[in-house]
GROMACS .gro file of C-alpha atoms in nm:
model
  120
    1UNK     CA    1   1.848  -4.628   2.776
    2UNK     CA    2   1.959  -4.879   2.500
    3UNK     CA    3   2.186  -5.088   2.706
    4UNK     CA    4   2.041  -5.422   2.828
    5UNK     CA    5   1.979  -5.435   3.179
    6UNK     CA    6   2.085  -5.050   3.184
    7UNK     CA    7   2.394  -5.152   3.232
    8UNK     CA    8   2.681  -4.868   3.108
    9UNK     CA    9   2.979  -4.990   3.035
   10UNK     CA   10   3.287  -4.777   3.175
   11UNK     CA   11   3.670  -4.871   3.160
   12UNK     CA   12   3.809  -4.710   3.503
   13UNK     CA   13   4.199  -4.766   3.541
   14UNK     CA   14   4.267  -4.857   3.879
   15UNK     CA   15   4.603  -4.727   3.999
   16UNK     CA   16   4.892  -4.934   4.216
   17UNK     CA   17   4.798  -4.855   4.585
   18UNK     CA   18   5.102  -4.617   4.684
   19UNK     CA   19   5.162  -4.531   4.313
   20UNK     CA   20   5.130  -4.160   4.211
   21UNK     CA   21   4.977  -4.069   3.875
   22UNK     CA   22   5.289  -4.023   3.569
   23UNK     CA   23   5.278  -3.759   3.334
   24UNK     CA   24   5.204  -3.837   3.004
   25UNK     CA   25   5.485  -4.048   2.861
   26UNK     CA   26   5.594  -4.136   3.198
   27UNK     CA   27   5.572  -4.492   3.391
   28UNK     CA   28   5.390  -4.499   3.720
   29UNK     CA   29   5.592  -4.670   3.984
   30UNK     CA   30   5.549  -5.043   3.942
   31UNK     CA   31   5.413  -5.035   3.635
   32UNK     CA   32   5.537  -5.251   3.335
   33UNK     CA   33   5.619  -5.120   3.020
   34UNK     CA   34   5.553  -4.781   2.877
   35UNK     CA   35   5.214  -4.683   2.719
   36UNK     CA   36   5.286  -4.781   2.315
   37UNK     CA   37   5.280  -4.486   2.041
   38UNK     CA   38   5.316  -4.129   2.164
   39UNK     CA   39   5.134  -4.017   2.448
   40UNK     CA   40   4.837  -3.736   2.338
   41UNK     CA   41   4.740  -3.510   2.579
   42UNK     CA   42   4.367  -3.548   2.500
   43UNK     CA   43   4.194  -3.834   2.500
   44UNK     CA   44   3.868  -3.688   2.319
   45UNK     CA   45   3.896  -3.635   1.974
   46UNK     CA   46   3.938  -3.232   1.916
   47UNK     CA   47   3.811  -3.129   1.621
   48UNK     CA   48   3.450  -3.319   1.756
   49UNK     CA   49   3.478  -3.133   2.050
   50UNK     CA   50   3.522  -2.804   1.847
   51UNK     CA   51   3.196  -2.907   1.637
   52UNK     CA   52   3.009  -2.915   1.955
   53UNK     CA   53   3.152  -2.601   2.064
   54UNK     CA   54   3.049  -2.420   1.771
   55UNK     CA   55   2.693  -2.624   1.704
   56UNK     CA   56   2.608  -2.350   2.009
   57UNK     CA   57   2.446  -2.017   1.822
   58UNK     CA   58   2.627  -1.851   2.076
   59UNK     CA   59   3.015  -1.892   1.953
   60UNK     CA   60   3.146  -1.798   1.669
   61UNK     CA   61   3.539  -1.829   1.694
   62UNK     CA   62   3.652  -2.112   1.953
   63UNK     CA   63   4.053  -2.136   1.997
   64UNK     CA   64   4.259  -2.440   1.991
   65UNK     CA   65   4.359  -2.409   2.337
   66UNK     CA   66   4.014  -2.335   2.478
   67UNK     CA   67   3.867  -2.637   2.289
   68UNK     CA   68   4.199  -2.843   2.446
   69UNK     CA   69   4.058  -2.698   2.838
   70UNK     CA   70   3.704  -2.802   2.708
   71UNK     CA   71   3.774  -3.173   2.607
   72UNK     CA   72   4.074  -3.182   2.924
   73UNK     CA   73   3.784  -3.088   3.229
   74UNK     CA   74   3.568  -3.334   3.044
   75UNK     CA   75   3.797  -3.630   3.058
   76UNK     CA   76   3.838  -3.537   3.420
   77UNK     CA   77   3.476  -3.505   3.498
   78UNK     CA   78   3.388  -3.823   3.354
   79UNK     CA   79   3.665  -3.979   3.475
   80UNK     CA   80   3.588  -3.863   3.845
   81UNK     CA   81   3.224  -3.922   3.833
   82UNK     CA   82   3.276  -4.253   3.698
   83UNK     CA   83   3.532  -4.397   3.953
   84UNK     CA   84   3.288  -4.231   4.206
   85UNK     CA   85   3.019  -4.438   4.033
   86UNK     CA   86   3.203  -4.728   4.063
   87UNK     CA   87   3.252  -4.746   4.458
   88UNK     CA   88   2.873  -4.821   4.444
   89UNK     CA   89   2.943  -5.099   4.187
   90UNK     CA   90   3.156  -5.247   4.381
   91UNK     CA   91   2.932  -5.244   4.708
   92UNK     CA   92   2.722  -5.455   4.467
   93UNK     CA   93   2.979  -5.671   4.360
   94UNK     CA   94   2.990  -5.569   4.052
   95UNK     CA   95   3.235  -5.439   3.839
   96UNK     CA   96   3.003  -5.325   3.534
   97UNK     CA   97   2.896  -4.942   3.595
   98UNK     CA   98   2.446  -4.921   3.611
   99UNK     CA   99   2.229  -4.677   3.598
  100UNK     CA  100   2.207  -4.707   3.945
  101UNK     CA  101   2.539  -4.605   4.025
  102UNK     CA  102   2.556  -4.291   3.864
  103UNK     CA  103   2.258  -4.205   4.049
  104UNK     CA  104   2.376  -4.308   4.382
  105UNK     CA  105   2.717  -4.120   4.306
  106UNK     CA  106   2.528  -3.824   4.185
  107UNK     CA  107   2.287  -3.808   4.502
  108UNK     CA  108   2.558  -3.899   4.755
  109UNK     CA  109   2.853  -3.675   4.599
  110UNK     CA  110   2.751  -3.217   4.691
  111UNK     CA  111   2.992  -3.193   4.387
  112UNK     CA  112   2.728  -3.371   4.191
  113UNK     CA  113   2.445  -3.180   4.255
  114UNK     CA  114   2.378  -3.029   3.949
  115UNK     CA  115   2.350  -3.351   3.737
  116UNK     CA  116   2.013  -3.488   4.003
  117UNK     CA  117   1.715  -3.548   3.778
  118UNK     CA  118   1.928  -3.520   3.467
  119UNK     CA  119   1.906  -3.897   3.460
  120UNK     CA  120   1.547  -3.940   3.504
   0.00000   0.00000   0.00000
């Protein structure tokens, strides 16, 4: 790994306690002002994702929506592993995401359990 220290640096957004999630556009309950600009529904950038799709010999034509559900599920997965990652941080008293979080998320976590040794 290229980080110093193998530390990985991950921005997690921690919600109000008793807030629910808002929409895009929306304010969460409690929160300040609105999110600035308009809100996109993905985060990753699409046409990168679509390269990725089709740098697999395998596809040939890859839609707009299905490279929309690709780059959605993989905000969500790496947002869920990474807040999952983070409890462990914070048993360390840390609030920088390490190698050794991800590990001890991916090890503790059945939904994980396709990602041991991937790290190694």
């Amino acid at each position: 790994m290229a980080a110093a220290a193998g530390a990985v640096p991950v921005a997690v957004p921690v919600a109000a306690a008793g807030a629910e999630a808002a929409g895009p556009g929306e304010e969460a309950a409690g929160a300040g002002a609105p999110c600035p600009g308009p809100a996109r529904l993905a985060r990753l950038p699409l046409a990168r994702v679509k390269a990725l799709v089709k740098a697999d010999p395998d596809v040939s034509l890859a839609s707009q929506e299905a490279v929309f559900v690709l780059a959605r599920a993989t905000e969500l997965f790496v947002e869920t592993i990474a807040k999952d990652a983070y409890v462990y941080a914070q048993q360390g008293k840390r609030k920088t995401l390490q190698r050794k979080d991800l590990d001890n998320a991916i090890e503790a976590i059945d939904e994980f359990a396709f990602l041991e040794g991937t790290l190694d």
